[in-house]
Short mmCIF file of C-alpha atoms in Angstrom, two decimals:
data_model
loop_
_atom_site.label_atom_id
_atom_site.label_comp_id
_atom_site.label_asym_id
_atom_site.label_seq_id
_atom_site.Cartn_x
_atom_site.Cartn_y
_atom_site.Cartn_z
CA MET A 1 -10.17 -1.73 -11.88
CA ALA A 2 -11.52 -2.50 -8.54
CA GLU A 3 -9.78 -1.26 -5.21
CA ILE A 4 -10.34 -2.03 -1.29
CA ILE A 5 -8.20 0.70 1.13
CA GLN A 6 -8.25 -0.81 4.80
CA LYS A 7 -6.17 -0.43 7.99
CA ASP A 8 -4.60 -3.87 7.08
CA GLY A 9 -3.61 -2.85 3.76
CA THR A 10 -4.42 -2.24 0.29
CA TRP A 11 -5.94 -4.43 -2.63
CA THR A 12 -5.90 -3.43 -5.99
CA PHE A 13 -7.37 -5.57 -9.05
CA ASP A 14 -6.44 -4.40 -12.65
CA GLY A 15 -7.71 -7.33 -14.52
CA ASP A 16 -4.30 -9.32 -14.80
CA ALA A 17 -3.14 -9.61 -11.33
CA VAL A 18 -4.41 -8.70 -7.47
CA ARG A 19 -1.71 -6.22 -6.23
CA ILE A 20 -1.87 -6.22 -2.17
CA VAL A 21 0.30 -3.71 -0.18
CA PRO A 22 0.41 -3.92 3.52
CA GLY A 23 -0.97 -1.38 6.01
CA ARG A 24 0.64 -0.15 9.05
CA ASP A 25 -1.90 -0.97 11.16
CA LYS A 26 -0.82 -2.68 14.60
CA GLY A 27 -2.28 -5.74 13.76
CA VAL A 28 -0.52 -6.24 11.05
CA GLY A 29 2.20 -8.71 11.39
CA LEU A 30 5.92 -8.33 10.96
CA LEU A 31 6.22 -11.05 8.30
CA ARG A 32 3.64 -9.47 6.00
CA GLN A 33 5.51 -5.75 6.62
CA GLN A 34 8.93 -7.48 5.78
CA LEU A 35 7.33 -9.24 2.62
CA GLY A 36 6.11 -5.83 1.23
CA GLU A 37 3.92 -5.67 -1.89
CA VAL A 38 2.96 -8.95 -3.43
CA VAL A 39 1.64 -8.80 -6.90
CA VAL A 40 -0.42 -12.49 -7.65
CA PRO A 41 -1.09 -12.78 -11.18
CA LEU A 42 -4.63 -14.06 -12.01
CA ARG A 43 -3.34 -17.69 -13.13
CA ALA A 44 -2.39 -18.13 -9.68
CA ILE A 45 -5.59 -17.48 -8.30
CA GLY A 46 -7.81 -20.38 -6.96
CA GLY A 47 -10.56 -18.74 -5.41
CA ILE A 48 -11.60 -15.59 -3.59
CA SER A 49 -14.15 -15.04 -1.04
CA TYR A 50 -15.82 -12.26 1.12
CA GLU A 51 -16.83 -13.61 4.92
CA PRO A 52 -19.15 -11.05 7.01
CA GLY A 53 -18.80 -10.36 10.56
CA ARG A 54 -20.57 -8.79 13.37
CA LYS A 55 -17.73 -6.22 13.49
CA SER A 56 -16.05 -6.43 10.79
CA GLY A 57 -15.31 -8.94 7.80
CA ARG A 58 -12.58 -10.75 5.94
CA LEU A 59 -11.67 -10.71 2.28
CA ARG A 60 -9.70 -14.07 1.37
CA LEU A 61 -7.77 -15.06 -1.76
CA ARG A 62 -7.19 -18.82 -1.84
CA LEU A 63 -3.88 -19.15 -4.31
CA ARG A 64 -3.58 -22.54 -6.05
CA ASP A 65 -1.79 -25.41 -4.48
CA GLY A 66 1.82 -25.06 -5.31
CA ALA A 67 1.51 -21.56 -6.68
CA ASP A 68 3.29 -19.48 -3.84
CA PRO A 69 6.44 -20.90 -2.20
CA LEU A 70 5.33 -19.33 1.13
CA LEU A 71 2.25 -21.29 1.44
CA GLN A 72 3.84 -24.54 0.19
CA VAL A 73 6.77 -24.09 2.63
CA THR A 74 4.10 -23.05 5.57
CA GLY A 75 1.58 -25.35 4.94
CA GLY A 76 -1.66 -23.13 6.25
CA ARG A 77 0.21 -22.62 9.57
CA LEU A 78 0.82 -18.61 9.49
CA PRO A 79 -1.24 -17.01 12.19
CA GLU A 80 -3.61 -14.56 10.63
CA SER A 81 -1.79 -11.47 11.46
CA SER A 82 1.01 -13.24 9.13
CA ASP A 83 -1.33 -14.09 6.02
CA PRO A 84 -0.77 -11.65 3.25
CA TYR A 85 -3.88 -13.16 1.53
CA ARG A 86 -6.49 -11.86 4.26
CA LEU A 87 -7.64 -8.46 4.80
CA GLY A 88 -9.68 -7.04 7.27
CA VAL A 89 -12.90 -5.47 6.08
CA GLU A 90 -14.75 -2.65 7.89
CA PRO A 91 -18.72 -2.86 7.75
CA ASP A 92 -18.62 0.44 5.99
CA ARG A 93 -16.51 -1.28 3.27
CA THR A 94 -18.73 -4.46 2.42
CA GLY A 95 -19.91 -3.23 -0.41
CA VAL A 96 -16.54 -2.82 -2.01
CA ALA A 97 -15.54 -5.96 -0.71
CA GLU A 98 -18.43 -7.57 -2.63
CA TYR A 99 -17.74 -5.78 -5.96
CA PHE A 100 -14.27 -6.72 -5.68
CA VAL A 101 -14.86 -10.56 -5.07
CA ASP A 102 -17.09 -10.33 -8.25
CA GLU A 103 -14.36 -8.61 -10.46
CA VAL A 104 -11.81 -11.33 -9.22
CA ARG A 105 -14.27 -13.97 -10.36
CA SER A 106 -15.46 -12.76 -13.55
CA ALA A 107 -11.82 -12.81 -14.71
CA LEU A 108 -11.33 -15.97 -13.75
CA LEU A 109 -14.36 -17.16 -15.53
CA LEU A 110 -13.14 -15.36 -18.54
CA GLU A 111 -9.82 -17.00 -18.82
CA GLN A 112 -11.11 -20.07 -18.00
CA VAL A 113 -8.24 -20.14 -14.91
CA ASP A 114 -7.54 -23.79 -14.04
CA PRO A 115 -8.36 -23.51 -10.07
CA GLY A 116 -6.36 -26.95 -9.22
CA PRO A 117 -3.07 -27.30 -8.40
CA SER A 118 0.04 -25.73 -10.09
CA ASP A 119 2.94 -28.11 -11.47
CA ALA A 120 5.35 -24.86 -10.77
CA TYR A 121 5.90 -21.64 -8.77
CA LEU A 122 3.73 -18.78 -10.12
CA LEU A 123 5.12 -16.18 -7.41
CA PRO A 124 8.66 -15.49 -7.05
CA GLY A 125 9.00 -15.38 -3.39
CA PRO A 126 10.53 -13.14 -0.54
CA ALA A 127 13.34 -10.61 -2.36
CA VAL A 128 16.89 -11.37 -1.63
CA PRO A 129 19.55 -10.98 -0.17
CA ILE A 130 17.43 -12.00 3.31
CA SER A 131 18.71 -11.95 6.90
CA VAL A 132 16.57 -13.05 10.23
CA GLY A 133 17.83 -13.10 13.24
CA ALA A 134 15.19 -15.49 15.68
CA GLY A 135 15.17 -18.53 17.99
CA ASP A 136 18.58 -19.78 18.43
CA GLY A 137 20.32 -18.37 15.44
CA THR A 138 20.32 -16.24 12.39
CA ALA A 139 19.48 -17.37 8.82
CA ALA A 140 20.70 -15.79 5.80
CA PHE A 141 20.11 -16.35 1.81
CA ASP A 142 21.62 -14.72 -0.84
CA GLY A 143 19.96 -16.14 -3.68
CA ASP A 144 22.68 -19.08 -3.77
CA ARG A 145 24.09 -19.62 -0.17
CA VAL A 146 22.30 -20.15 3.21
CA VAL A 147 24.18 -19.41 6.18
CA LEU A 148 23.38 -20.34 9.34
CA ASP A 149 24.81 -18.55 13.07
CA TRP A 150 24.24 -19.02 16.33
CA ASN A 151 23.68 -16.87 19.43
CA TRP A 152 24.01 -17.26 22.93
CA THR A 153 20.92 -19.68 23.62
CA THR A 154 22.08 -21.94 21.03
CA GLU A 155 23.24 -25.54 22.69
CA GLU A 156 26.45 -26.05 23.28
CA ALA A 157 27.05 -28.93 21.18
CA LYS A 158 25.53 -27.17 18.10
CA ALA A 159 27.52 -24.00 18.22
CA SER A 160 30.78 -25.69 18.70
CA GLY A 161 30.32 -26.70 15.37
CA GLY A 162 30.40 -23.05 14.01
CA LYS A 163 28.31 -21.44 11.80
CA ARG A 164 26.86 -23.56 8.64
CA GLU A 165 27.40 -22.42 5.32
CA PHE A 166 25.55 -24.69 2.32
CA ARG A 167 24.39 -24.01 -1.00
CA VAL A 168 20.94 -24.17 -2.33
CA ALA A 169 21.94 -26.47 -4.83
CA ASP A 170 23.08 -28.88 -1.87
CA VAL A 171 19.30 -28.55 0.04
CA ARG A 172 16.96 -31.49 -0.35
CA THR A 173 14.46 -30.30 2.21
CA VAL A 174 13.34 -26.85 3.97
CA GLU A 175 10.79 -27.08 6.76
CA TRP A 176 9.26 -24.22 8.67
CA ALA A 177 7.35 -25.18 11.42
CA PRO A 178 5.50 -22.83 14.27
CA SER A 179 5.97 -22.94 17.72
CA LYS A 180 2.92 -24.56 19.43
CA GLY A 181 2.12 -24.77 23.29
CA LEU A 182 4.70 -26.31 25.11
CA GLU A 183 6.56 -27.39 21.85
CA ASN A 184 9.23 -25.12 20.13
CA GLY A 185 9.40 -24.28 16.57
CA TRP A 186 11.84 -24.69 13.85
CA LEU A 187 13.54 -23.85 10.65
CA ARG A 188 15.04 -26.81 9.18
CA PHE A 189 17.32 -27.71 6.24
CA THR A 190 18.53 -31.39 5.21
CA LEU A 191 21.11 -31.74 2.89
CA THR A 192 21.57 -34.41 0.10
CA GLY A 193 23.04 -37.38 1.53
CA ALA A 194 22.81 -36.21 5.37
CA PRO A 195 22.00 -38.53 8.16
CA PRO A 196 18.62 -38.43 10.04
CA ALA A 197 18.35 -35.12 11.38
CA ALA A 198 18.73 -34.58 15.22
CA ALA A 199 16.22 -32.59 17.59
CA PRO A 200 16.04 -28.91 16.84
CA LYS A 201 18.34 -28.08 19.50
CA TYR A 202 20.92 -30.25 18.62
CA ASP A 203 20.97 -30.02 14.27
CA PRO A 204 23.46 -27.41 13.15
CA TYR A 205 21.33 -27.13 9.89
CA THR A 206 18.53 -25.92 12.25
CA VAL A 207 17.35 -23.06 13.75
CA GLU A 208 15.23 -23.32 16.62
CA LEU A 209 12.11 -21.01 17.11
CA PHE A 210 10.81 -20.09 20.78
CA GLY A 211 7.63 -18.88 19.90
CA PHE A 212 8.61 -14.42 19.74
CA LYS A 213 7.35 -12.32 17.63
CA LYS A 214 10.26 -12.52 14.96
CA ASP A 215 9.46 -16.27 14.51
CA PRO A 216 7.39 -16.10 11.56
CA LEU A 217 9.84 -13.92 9.53
CA MET A 218 12.11 -17.67 9.30
CA ALA A 219 9.35 -18.74 7.10
CA LEU A 220 10.37 -15.79 4.13
CA VAL A 221 13.85 -17.44 4.60
CA ALA A 222 12.34 -21.03 3.88
CA ALA A 223 10.22 -19.46 0.88
CA ALA A 224 12.92 -17.85 -0.32
CA VAL A 225 15.24 -21.39 -0.51
CA THR A 226 12.40 -23.26 -1.50
CA VAL A 227 11.54 -20.97 -4.96
CA ARG A 228 14.83 -21.86 -6.58
CA MET A 229 14.39 -25.75 -5.24
CA PRO A 230 12.33 -28.13 -7.94
CA HIS A 231 9.43 -27.91 -7.55
CA PRO A 232 7.62 -30.61 -6.15
CA ALA A 233 5.11 -31.58 -8.43
CA ALA A 234 7.14 -30.95 -11.68
CA PRO A 235 6.50 -33.53 -14.17
CA ALA A 236 9.74 -35.89 -13.79
CA PRO A 237 12.19 -34.53 -16.53
CA GLN A 238 12.21 -37.24 -19.68
CA ALA A 239 15.27 -38.47 -21.36
CA PRO A 240 15.77 -37.47 -25.04
CA ALA A 241 14.26 -39.90 -27.26
CA ALA A 242 16.98 -42.20 -28.66
CA GLN A 243 17.26 -41.77 -32.39
CA ALA A 244 15.86 -44.51 -34.45
CA THR A 245 18.34 -46.34 -36.40
CA ALA A 246 17.80 -49.40 -38.33
CA PRO A 247 19.56 -52.11 -36.74
CA VAL A 248 21.91 -53.50 -39.72
CA PRO A 249 21.84 -57.40 -39.33
CA LEU A 250 25.27 -59.45 -38.57
CA ALA A 251 25.00 -61.04 -42.22
CA GLN A 252 24.80 -57.63 -44.27
CA ALA A 253 27.26 -56.14 -41.94
CA ALA A 254 29.99 -59.35 -42.75
CA ALA A 255 28.88 -59.07 -46.18
CA ALA A 256 30.32 -55.31 -46.37
CA LEU A 257 33.56 -56.26 -44.55
CA ALA A 258 33.98 -59.25 -47.50
CA GLY A 259 33.15 -56.52 -49.96
CA GLU A 260 36.75 -54.38 -48.89
CA PRO A 261 39.67 -55.13 -50.69
CA ALA A 262 41.66 -57.79 -48.84
CA ASP A 263 44.28 -60.41 -49.26
CA HIS A 264 44.07 -64.59 -48.84
CA ASP A 265 45.25 -64.56 -45.25
CA THR A 266 42.72 -61.72 -44.40
CA LEU A 267 39.77 -63.42 -46.10
CA LEU A 268 40.32 -66.80 -43.87
CA ARG A 269 40.75 -64.77 -40.53
CA ARG A 270 37.49 -63.17 -41.39
CA LEU A 271 35.68 -66.58 -42.14
CA ARG A 272 37.22 -68.01 -38.90
CA GLU A 273 35.89 -65.17 -36.76
CA LEU A 274 32.12 -65.86 -38.64
CA GLY A 275 32.69 -69.49 -37.59
CA GLU A 276 33.17 -68.57 -33.91
CA LEU A 277 30.15 -66.24 -33.99
CA HIS A 278 27.93 -69.06 -35.53
CA ARG A 279 29.15 -71.51 -32.55
CA SER A 280 28.42 -68.51 -29.64
CA GLY A 281 25.18 -68.40 -30.89
CA VAL A 282 25.60 -64.68 -32.10
CA LEU A 283 25.01 -65.77 -35.37
CA THR A 284 21.87 -67.90 -36.92
CA THR A 285 22.88 -70.54 -39.15
CA GLU A 286 20.95 -68.49 -42.19
CA GLU A 287 22.94 -65.81 -41.19
CA PHE A 288 26.44 -67.73 -40.67
CA THR A 289 25.81 -69.59 -44.50
CA ALA A 290 24.83 -65.98 -46.11
CA ALA A 291 28.09 -64.18 -44.54
CA LYS A 292 30.19 -67.30 -45.38
CA ALA A 293 28.94 -67.09 -48.73
CA ALA A 294 29.46 -63.31 -49.08
CA ILE A 295 33.45 -63.74 -47.87
CA LEU A 296 34.11 -67.00 -50.34
CA GLY A 297 32.86 -64.43 -53.03
CA GLY A 298 36.00 -62.78 -52.28
CA PHE A 299 38.45 -65.45 -52.96
#
């Protein structure tokens, strides 16, 4: 087992998974604190590295693309203080960090873990129920239903419709974007069959984010919903294979029908039906001749 304890948090590797517990240092962001302990199975790890620095180094865990719903929905836009897969390392713990890297890499090689993209989420995502208030509203999710409620900063055009409530089964896409410069961020839900979304400040299915401290927490709501939606890289479901059945020639069907007990009028009606099938092209001449012979044998 390998373990490294720093102000940012504690990482432990037991050969099967990396267990990440956030620290209580002021540099640890609210997202990491609220997310809590994260257990990353070995099969979800794409790589690990230690980056030395002049004052301190960094231990970085790289997950396979598509393995973690949080990374999937944030798309590499999380600030470093919110990134649960980064650990600041003091200079006197460099040797421990390098040993930790060697242990994880050896396990990856031994287990022949595929570092490529994953077509399924390998982490469970944030715990539910979860509720976050930031920007112009509050987003709450209980594992099935999402509720968006508004505050005093919400545009009247959006707030006038009241809070919005919908099921995760009705969600087509989830987007989270941080504030950047003068541009606000957002947490946006697009529902199946909905028209094109309006600007975040007017969209009743979007919480607009203004760049304050709690903004990254909205990414936890986004991840909790995302992990309960179909994975974007999952193979398309295949229709069940049709049961193979040998086609029954029309002539054989007609012959079987002719073999049933029937009176004179019934046999004549069957002959007329065969003639219509032949004229319409359903029966070939050979099929018509064979079926006609079978029916005539019933007289």
